mmCIF file of N, CA and C in Angstrom:
data_model
loop_
_atom_site.group_PDB
_atom_site.id
_atom_site.type_symbol
_atom_site.label_atom_id
_atom_site.label_comp_id
_atom_site.label_asym_id
_atom_site.label_seq_id
_atom_site.Cartn_x
_atom_site.Cartn_y
_atom_site.Cartn_z
ATOM 1 N N GLN A 12 28.155 19.849 -5.339
ATOM 2 C CA GLN A 12 26.920 19.570 -5.492
ATOM 3 C C GLN A 12 25.896 20.448 -4.960
ATOM 4 N N VAL A 13 24.694 20.739 -5.435
ATOM 5 C CA VAL A 13 23.656 21.587 -4.807
ATOM 6 C C VAL A 13 23.205 20.889 -3.459
ATOM 7 N N GLN A 14 23.097 21.821 -2.453
ATOM 8 C CA GLN A 14 22.755 21.507 -1.073
ATOM 9 C C GLN A 14 21.970 22.418 -0.310
ATOM 10 N N LEU A 15 20.765 22.018 -0.171
ATOM 11 C CA LEU A 15 19.957 22.846 0.597
ATOM 12 C C LEU A 15 19.539 22.285 1.905
ATOM 13 N N VAL A 16 19.940 23.144 3.032
ATOM 14 C CA VAL A 16 19.859 22.512 4.438
ATOM 15 C C VAL A 16 18.581 23.516 5.285
ATOM 16 N N GLU A 17 17.462 23.183 5.413
ATOM 17 C CA GLU A 17 16.294 23.920 6.090
ATOM 18 C C GLU A 17 16.855 23.836 7.806
ATOM 19 N N SER A 18 16.358 24.710 8.543
ATOM 20 C CA SER A 18 16.345 24.417 10.220
ATOM 21 C C SER A 18 15.316 25.718 10.612
ATOM 22 N N GLY A 19 15.193 25.570 11.651
ATOM 23 C CA GLY A 19 14.059 26.515 12.260
ATOM 24 C C GLY A 19 12.749 26.185 12.759
ATOM 25 N N GLY A 20 12.609 25.165 12.289
ATOM 26 C CA GLY A 20 11.077 24.440 12.531
ATOM 27 C C GLY A 20 10.814 23.803 13.763
ATOM 28 N N GLY A 21 9.477 23.561 14.254
ATOM 29 C CA GLY A 21 9.232 23.203 15.531
ATOM 30 C C GLY A 21 7.872 23.084 15.934
ATOM 31 N N LEU A 22 7.531 23.062 17.423
ATOM 32 C CA LEU A 22 6.102 23.021 17.706
ATOM 33 C C LEU A 22 5.801 24.685 18.079
ATOM 34 N N VAL A 23 4.781 25.199 17.903
ATOM 35 C CA VAL A 23 4.401 26.777 18.188
ATOM 36 C C VAL A 23 2.960 26.514 18.660
ATOM 37 N N GLN A 24 2.392 27.613 19.504
ATOM 38 C CA GLN A 24 1.003 27.829 19.750
ATOM 39 C C GLN A 24 0.483 28.585 18.538
ATOM 40 N N PRO A 25 -0.702 28.447 18.195
ATOM 41 C CA PRO A 25 -1.554 29.346 17.107
ATOM 42 C C PRO A 25 -1.121 30.835 17.602
ATOM 43 N N GLY A 26 -0.886 31.693 16.547
ATOM 44 C CA GLY A 26 -0.535 32.821 16.834
ATOM 45 C C GLY A 26 0.860 33.155 17.093
ATOM 46 N N GLY A 27 1.708 32.087 17.097
ATOM 47 C CA GLY A 27 2.837 32.419 17.251
ATOM 48 C C GLY A 27 3.768 32.591 16.052
ATOM 49 N N SER A 28 5.087 32.782 16.228
ATOM 50 C CA SER A 28 6.008 32.897 15.172
ATOM 51 C C SER A 28 7.113 32.018 15.045
ATOM 52 N N LEU A 29 7.922 31.857 14.092
ATOM 53 C CA LEU A 29 8.927 30.781 13.902
ATOM 54 C C LEU A 29 9.741 31.557 12.490
ATOM 55 N N ARG A 30 10.839 31.453 12.719
ATOM 56 C CA ARG A 30 11.957 31.851 11.437
ATOM 57 C C ARG A 30 12.639 30.616 10.877
ATOM 58 N N LEU A 31 12.496 30.596 9.759
ATOM 59 C CA LEU A 31 13.052 29.076 8.797
ATOM 60 C C LEU A 31 13.947 29.702 8.068
ATOM 61 N N SER A 32 15.277 29.019 8.266
ATOM 62 C CA SER A 32 16.337 29.346 7.371
ATOM 63 C C SER A 32 16.981 28.124 6.240
ATOM 64 N N CYS A 33 17.489 28.456 5.303
ATOM 65 C CA CYS A 33 17.653 27.437 4.543
ATOM 66 C C CYS A 33 19.246 27.901 3.809
ATOM 67 N N ALA A 34 20.302 27.071 4.447
ATOM 68 C CA ALA A 34 21.544 27.403 3.878
ATOM 69 C C ALA A 34 21.798 26.927 2.747
ATOM 70 N N ALA A 35 22.265 27.501 1.559
ATOM 71 C CA ALA A 35 22.609 27.077 0.455
ATOM 72 C C ALA A 35 24.160 26.782 -0.157
ATOM 73 N N SER A 36 24.548 25.953 -0.899
ATOM 74 C CA SER A 36 25.787 25.914 -1.135
ATOM 75 C C SER A 36 25.807 25.046 -2.628
ATOM 76 N N GLY A 37 26.896 25.366 -3.087
ATOM 77 C CA GLY A 37 27.112 24.240 -4.604
ATOM 78 C C GLY A 37 26.822 24.972 -5.954
ATOM 79 N N PHE A 38 26.291 26.228 -5.605
ATOM 80 C CA PHE A 38 25.989 27.035 -7.122
ATOM 81 C C PHE A 38 25.978 28.719 -6.531
ATOM 82 N N THR A 39 25.947 29.470 -7.530
ATOM 83 C CA THR A 39 25.953 30.878 -7.159
ATOM 84 C C THR A 39 24.400 31.380 -6.626
ATOM 85 N N PHE A 40 24.672 31.450 -5.462
ATOM 86 C CA PHE A 40 23.158 31.624 -4.822
ATOM 87 C C PHE A 40 22.780 33.041 -5.201
ATOM 88 N N SER A 41 23.492 34.140 -5.066
ATOM 89 C CA SER A 41 22.778 35.206 -5.691
ATOM 90 C C SER A 41 22.523 35.491 -6.901
ATOM 91 N N ALA A 42 22.515 34.342 -7.783
ATOM 92 C CA ALA A 42 22.103 34.469 -9.060
ATOM 93 C C ALA A 42 20.777 33.873 -9.548
ATOM 94 N N TRP A 43 20.157 33.413 -8.587
ATOM 95 C CA TRP A 43 18.899 32.386 -8.697
ATOM 96 C C TRP A 43 17.850 32.553 -7.732
ATOM 97 N N ALA A 44 16.735 32.558 -8.370
ATOM 98 C CA ALA A 44 15.612 32.735 -7.389
ATOM 99 C C ALA A 44 15.494 31.641 -6.324
ATOM 100 N N MET A 45 14.877 31.430 -5.250
ATOM 101 C CA MET A 45 14.645 30.642 -4.003
ATOM 102 C C MET A 45 13.126 30.933 -3.788
ATOM 103 N N SER A 46 12.901 29.669 -3.535
ATOM 104 C CA SER A 46 11.529 29.479 -2.815
ATOM 105 C C SER A 46 11.305 28.663 -1.713
ATOM 106 N N TRP A 47 10.020 28.947 -1.049
ATOM 107 C CA TRP A 47 9.587 27.895 -0.037
ATOM 108 C C TRP A 47 8.529 27.169 -0.388
ATOM 109 N N TYR A 48 8.458 26.060 -0.155
ATOM 110 C CA TYR A 48 7.033 25.152 -0.380
ATOM 111 C C TYR A 48 6.816 24.450 0.812
ATOM 112 N N ARG A 49 5.712 23.819 0.885
ATOM 113 C CA ARG A 49 5.021 23.111 2.060
ATOM 114 C C ARG A 49 4.193 22.060 1.818
ATOM 115 N N GLN A 50 4.150 20.986 2.587
ATOM 116 C CA GLN A 50 3.380 19.730 2.299
ATOM 117 C C GLN A 50 2.842 19.360 3.727
ATOM 118 N N ALA A 51 1.442 19.372 3.658
ATOM 119 C CA ALA A 51 0.651 19.113 4.922
ATOM 120 C C ALA A 51 0.622 17.408 4.662
ATOM 121 N N PRO A 52 0.238 16.778 5.532
ATOM 122 C CA PRO A 52 -0.220 15.510 5.576
ATOM 123 C C PRO A 52 -1.452 15.164 4.647
ATOM 124 N N GLY A 53 -1.337 14.295 3.888
ATOM 125 C CA GLY A 53 -2.461 13.955 2.677
ATOM 126 C C GLY A 53 -2.559 14.889 1.781
ATOM 127 N N LYS A 54 -1.919 15.888 1.603
ATOM 128 C CA LYS A 54 -1.895 17.124 0.758
ATOM 129 C C LYS A 54 -0.768 17.032 -0.163
ATOM 130 N N GLU A 55 -0.979 17.752 -1.504
ATOM 131 C CA GLU A 55 -0.021 18.204 -2.359
ATOM 132 C C GLU A 55 0.814 19.347 -1.981
ATOM 133 N N ARG A 56 2.332 19.085 -2.065
ATOM 134 C CA ARG A 56 3.367 19.911 -2.231
ATOM 135 C C ARG A 56 2.718 21.513 -2.648
ATOM 136 N N GLU A 57 2.802 22.385 -1.940
ATOM 137 C CA GLU A 57 2.506 23.763 -2.618
ATOM 138 C C GLU A 57 3.300 24.878 -2.199
ATOM 139 N N SER A 58 3.470 25.714 -3.172
ATOM 140 C CA SER A 58 4.286 26.963 -3.127
ATOM 141 C C SER A 58 3.867 27.916 -2.224
ATOM 142 N N VAL A 59 4.992 28.423 -1.269
ATOM 143 C CA VAL A 59 4.379 29.498 -0.076
ATOM 144 C C VAL A 59 5.080 30.763 -0.332
ATOM 145 N N ALA A 60 6.319 30.690 -1.115
ATOM 146 C CA ALA A 60 6.979 32.229 -1.079
ATOM 147 C C ALA A 60 7.745 32.227 -1.972
ATOM 148 N N ILE A 61 8.264 33.014 -2.796
ATOM 149 C CA ILE A 61 9.270 33.191 -4.061
ATOM 150 C C ILE A 61 9.965 34.316 -3.500
ATOM 151 N N ILE A 62 11.345 34.587 -3.755
ATOM 152 C CA ILE A 62 12.151 35.666 -3.828
ATOM 153 C C ILE A 62 13.202 35.455 -5.164
ATOM 154 N N THR A 63 13.269 36.355 -6.226
ATOM 155 C CA THR A 63 14.057 36.193 -7.414
ATOM 156 C C THR A 63 15.414 36.880 -6.855
ATOM 157 N N ALA A 64 16.259 36.424 -7.582
ATOM 158 C CA ALA A 64 17.835 36.939 -7.619
ATOM 159 C C ALA A 64 17.804 38.548 -7.449
ATOM 160 N N GLY A 65 17.042 39.118 -7.899
ATOM 161 C CA GLY A 65 16.787 40.771 -7.621
ATOM 162 C C GLY A 65 16.232 41.322 -6.354
ATOM 163 N N GLY A 66 15.587 40.309 -5.660
ATOM 164 C CA GLY A 66 14.856 40.353 -4.424
ATOM 165 C C GLY A 66 13.441 40.738 -4.371
ATOM 166 N N SER A 67 12.794 40.613 -5.589
ATOM 167 C CA SER A 67 11.405 40.834 -5.712
ATOM 168 C C SER A 67 10.622 39.727 -5.171
ATOM 169 N N THR A 68 9.633 39.432 -4.633
ATOM 170 C CA THR A 68 9.036 38.573 -3.740
ATOM 171 C C THR A 68 7.345 38.497 -4.080
ATOM 172 N N ASN A 69 7.059 37.165 -3.937
ATOM 173 C CA ASN A 69 5.477 36.865 -4.091
ATOM 174 C C ASN A 69 5.446 35.773 -3.286
ATOM 175 N N SER A 70 3.965 35.293 -2.584
ATOM 176 C CA SER A 70 3.785 34.798 -1.689
ATOM 177 C C SER A 70 2.066 34.215 -2.225
ATOM 178 N N ALA A 71 2.080 33.074 -1.395
ATOM 179 C CA ALA A 71 0.388 32.547 -1.490
ATOM 180 C C ALA A 71 -0.257 33.254 -0.846
ATOM 181 N N ASP A 72 -1.717 33.698 -1.440
ATOM 182 C CA ASP A 72 -2.716 34.059 -0.674
ATOM 183 C C ASP A 72 -2.848 33.827 0.539
ATOM 184 N N SER A 73 -2.714 32.580 0.739
ATOM 185 C CA SER A 73 -2.870 32.100 2.308
ATOM 186 C C SER A 73 -2.012 32.272 3.199
ATOM 187 N N VAL A 74 -0.934 33.022 2.934
ATOM 188 C CA VAL A 74 0.173 33.450 3.652
ATOM 189 C C VAL A 74 0.170 35.093 3.683
ATOM 190 N N LYS A 75 -0.074 35.522 2.695
ATOM 191 C CA LYS A 75 0.082 36.991 2.489
ATOM 192 C C LYS A 75 -0.323 37.831 3.791
ATOM 193 N N GLY A 76 0.581 38.656 3.974
ATOM 194 C CA GLY A 76 0.469 39.268 5.327
ATOM 195 C C GLY A 76 0.927 38.897 6.449
ATOM 196 N N ARG A 77 1.177 37.645 6.422
ATOM 197 C CA ARG A 77 1.636 36.919 7.656
ATOM 198 C C ARG A 77 3.340 36.215 7.512
ATOM 199 N N PHE A 78 3.534 35.828 6.429
ATOM 200 C CA PHE A 78 4.833 34.999 6.269
ATOM 201 C C PHE A 78 5.667 36.398 5.360
ATOM 202 N N THR A 79 6.924 36.301 5.444
ATOM 203 C CA THR A 79 7.834 37.013 4.732
ATOM 204 C C THR A 79 9.102 36.351 4.149
ATOM 205 N N ILE A 80 9.459 36.255 2.991
ATOM 206 C CA ILE A 80 10.768 35.451 2.393
ATOM 207 C C ILE A 80 11.674 36.795 2.272
ATOM 208 N N SER A 81 12.893 36.128 2.692
ATOM 209 C CA SER A 81 13.925 37.526 2.465
ATOM 210 C C SER A 81 15.319 36.372 2.176
ATOM 211 N N ARG A 82 16.058 37.161 1.588
ATOM 212 C CA ARG A 82 17.773 36.572 1.534
ATOM 213 C C ARG A 82 18.788 36.971 1.874
ATOM 214 N N ASP A 83 19.915 36.557 2.328
ATOM 215 C CA ASP A 83 21.182 36.972 2.584
ATOM 216 C C ASP A 83 22.152 36.529 2.015
ATOM 217 N N ASN A 84 22.555 37.227 0.798
ATOM 218 C CA ASN A 84 23.536 36.679 -0.350
ATOM 219 C C ASN A 84 24.996 36.466 0.228
ATOM 220 N N ALA A 85 25.215 37.354 1.212
ATOM 221 C CA ALA A 85 26.147 37.535 1.988
ATOM 222 C C ALA A 85 26.480 35.893 2.702
ATOM 223 N N LYS A 86 25.452 35.302 3.063
ATOM 224 C CA LYS A 86 25.507 34.159 4.092
ATOM 225 C C LYS A 86 24.921 32.770 3.142
ATOM 226 N N ASN A 87 24.458 33.266 1.865
ATOM 227 C CA ASN A 87 23.952 32.144 1.169
ATOM 228 C C ASN A 87 23.172 31.573 1.564
ATOM 229 N N THR A 88 21.822 32.314 2.177
ATOM 230 C CA THR A 88 20.949 31.817 3.092
ATOM 231 C C THR A 88 19.419 32.540 2.707
ATOM 232 N N VAL A 89 18.203 31.758 2.593
ATOM 233 C CA VAL A 89 17.100 32.346 2.466
ATOM 234 C C VAL A 89 16.622 31.927 3.828
ATOM 235 N N TYR A 90 15.456 33.250 4.112
ATOM 236 C CA TYR A 90 14.663 32.901 5.176
ATOM 237 C C TYR A 90 13.132 32.986 4.967
ATOM 238 N N LEU A 91 12.363 32.502 6.142
ATOM 239 C CA LEU A 91 10.845 32.411 5.800
ATOM 240 C C LEU A 91 10.312 33.042 7.395
ATOM 241 N N GLN A 92 10.135 34.039 7.453
ATOM 242 C CA GLN A 92 9.690 34.557 8.767
ATOM 243 C C GLN A 92 8.085 34.340 8.618
ATOM 244 N N MET A 93 7.670 33.788 9.840
ATOM 245 C CA MET A 93 6.328 33.210 9.827
ATOM 246 C C MET A 93 5.315 33.688 11.216
ATOM 247 N N ASN A 94 4.600 34.704 10.942
ATOM 248 C CA ASN A 94 3.932 35.363 12.324
ATOM 249 C C ASN A 94 2.571 34.932 12.088
ATOM 250 N N GLY A 95 1.983 35.014 13.051
ATOM 251 C CA GLY A 95 0.254 34.761 13.109
ATOM 252 C C GLY A 95 0.032 33.318 12.510
ATOM 253 N N LEU A 96 0.975 32.424 13.071
ATOM 254 C CA LEU A 96 0.771 31.136 12.453
ATOM 255 C C LEU A 96 -0.583 30.615 13.202
ATOM 256 N N LYS A 97 -1.216 29.436 11.956
ATOM 257 C CA LYS A 97 -2.649 28.936 12.386
ATOM 258 C C LYS A 97 -2.231 27.599 12.212
ATOM 259 N N PRO A 98 -2.964 26.574 12.646
ATOM 260 C CA PRO A 98 -2.924 24.952 12.933
ATOM 261 C C PRO A 98 -3.013 24.318 11.113
ATOM 262 N N GLU A 99 -3.710 25.607 10.478
ATOM 263 C CA GLU A 99 -3.452 24.985 8.965
ATOM 264 C C GLU A 99 -2.177 25.045 8.126
ATOM 265 N N ASP A 100 -1.181 25.932 8.951
ATOM 266 C CA ASP A 100 0.081 26.220 8.515
ATOM 267 C C ASP A 100 0.792 24.867 8.756
ATOM 268 N N THR A 101 0.329 23.750 9.709
ATOM 269 C CA THR A 101 1.060 22.684 10.090
ATOM 270 C C THR A 101 1.666 21.850 8.645
ATOM 271 N N ALA A 102 2.728 21.440 8.456
ATOM 272 C CA ALA A 102 3.402 20.951 7.525
ATOM 273 C C ALA A 102 4.738 20.704 7.482
ATOM 274 N N VAL A 103 5.374 19.986 6.789
ATOM 275 C CA VAL A 103 6.724 19.987 6.467
ATOM 276 C C VAL A 103 7.158 20.890 5.241
ATOM 277 N N TYR A 104 8.154 22.085 5.628
ATOM 278 C CA TYR A 104 8.536 23.298 4.807
ATOM 279 C C TYR A 104 9.739 22.892 4.180
ATOM 280 N N TYR A 105 9.822 22.918 2.704
ATOM 281 C CA TYR A 105 10.837 22.704 1.949
ATOM 282 C C TYR A 105 11.505 24.030 1.134
ATOM 283 N N CYS A 106 12.834 24.115 1.392
ATOM 284 C CA CYS A 106 13.465 25.122 0.526
ATOM 285 C C CYS A 106 13.881 24.621 -0.851
ATOM 286 N N SER A 107 13.806 25.444 -1.877
ATOM 287 C CA SER A 107 13.857 25.038 -3.310
ATOM 288 C C SER A 107 14.708 25.952 -4.183
ATOM 289 N N ALA A 108 15.327 25.319 -5.146
ATOM 290 C CA ALA A 108 15.929 26.389 -5.974
ATOM 291 C C ALA A 108 15.881 25.748 -7.280
ATOM 292 N N ARG A 109 15.358 26.448 -8.520
ATOM 293 C CA ARG A 109 15.471 25.839 -9.881
ATOM 294 C C ARG A 109 16.598 26.775 -10.744
ATOM 295 N N ILE A 110 17.407 25.273 -10.810
ATOM 296 C CA ILE A 110 18.675 26.066 -11.293
ATOM 297 C C ILE A 110 18.904 25.519 -12.772
ATOM 298 N N PHE A 111 19.093 26.263 -13.795
ATOM 299 C CA PHE A 111 19.004 25.514 -15.441
ATOM 300 C C PHE A 111 17.778 24.048 -15.444
ATOM 301 N N ARG A 112 16.735 24.722 -14.978
ATOM 302 C CA ARG A 112 15.772 23.794 -15.327
ATOM 303 C C ARG A 112 15.778 22.424 -14.319
ATOM 304 N N GLU A 113 16.703 22.394 -13.408
ATOM 305 C CA GLU A 113 16.630 21.445 -12.625
ATOM 306 C C GLU A 113 16.310 21.733 -11.171
ATOM 307 N N GLN A 114 15.347 20.817 -10.782
ATOM 308 C CA GLN A 114 14.594 21.518 -9.258
ATOM 309 C C GLN A 114 15.285 20.786 -8.122
ATOM 310 N N TYR A 115 16.011 21.553 -7.352
ATOM 311 C CA TYR A 115 16.445 20.746 -6.243
ATOM 312 C C TYR A 115 15.619 21.575 -4.833
ATOM 313 N N TRP A 116 15.756 20.281 -3.913
ATOM 314 C CA TRP A 116 14.933 20.428 -2.663
ATOM 315 C C TRP A 116 15.849 20.240 -1.329
ATOM 316 N N GLY A 117 15.427 20.932 -0.295
ATOM 317 C CA GLY A 117 16.019 20.484 1.013
ATOM 318 C C GLY A 117 15.294 19.323 1.314
ATOM 319 N N GLN A 118 15.954 18.833 2.658
ATOM 320 C CA GLN A 118 15.147 17.801 3.323
ATOM 321 C C GLN A 118 13.880 18.089 3.836
ATOM 322 N N GLY A 119 13.773 19.307 4.257
ATOM 323 C CA GLY A 119 12.544 19.605 4.675
ATOM 324 C C GLY A 119 12.683 19.925 6.557
ATOM 325 N N THR A 120 11.820 20.956 6.901
ATOM 326 C CA THR A 120 11.810 20.878 8.285
ATOM 327 C C THR A 120 10.193 21.052 8.875
ATOM 328 N N GLN A 121 9.933 20.513 9.802
ATOM 329 C CA GLN A 121 8.511 20.134 10.148
ATOM 330 C C GLN A 121 8.081 21.357 11.138
ATOM 331 N N VAL A 122 7.115 22.168 10.765
ATOM 332 C CA VAL A 122 6.603 23.060 11.411
ATOM 333 C C VAL A 122 4.967 22.468 12.027
ATOM 334 N N THR A 123 4.741 22.624 13.439
ATOM 335 C CA THR A 123 3.638 21.964 13.758
ATOM 336 C C THR A 123 2.827 23.131 14.780
ATOM 337 N N VAL A 124 1.617 23.581 14.167
ATOM 338 C CA VAL A 124 0.965 24.708 15.139
ATOM 339 C C VAL A 124 -0.016 24.253 15.916
ATOM 340 N N SER A 125 -0.191 24.019 17.117
ATOM 341 C CA SER A 125 -0.974 23.322 18.181
ATOM 342 C C SER A 125 -0.987 23.964 19.294
ATOM 343 N N SER A 126 -2.186 24.056 20.087
ATOM 344 C CA SER A 126 -2.077 24.422 21.588
ATOM 345 C C SER A 126 -1.989 23.186 22.527
#
């Protein structure tokens, strides 16, 4: 079965950096696009960044120039490098894969940006 396991969240000061990882299993990882989403308290879940099977990327305007999505197909892992973190980036971050019209989610990892 499809499994997505995020790691790397934590507490960081404004301006700091974190790298999130998502280990995938149960499907042919290299064949599918992977995404990162986030959900802040009291807000809807929003898309952060996506990387296609071919390696093309796109990200939300709010994180452009600060966050970078990448993938390592040999490790079945997708990453989200987050630099220049702001308090408004505080949220639970989720890894996601859409496979044959089915959306799969990880359990999420908390990112808190605070001084």
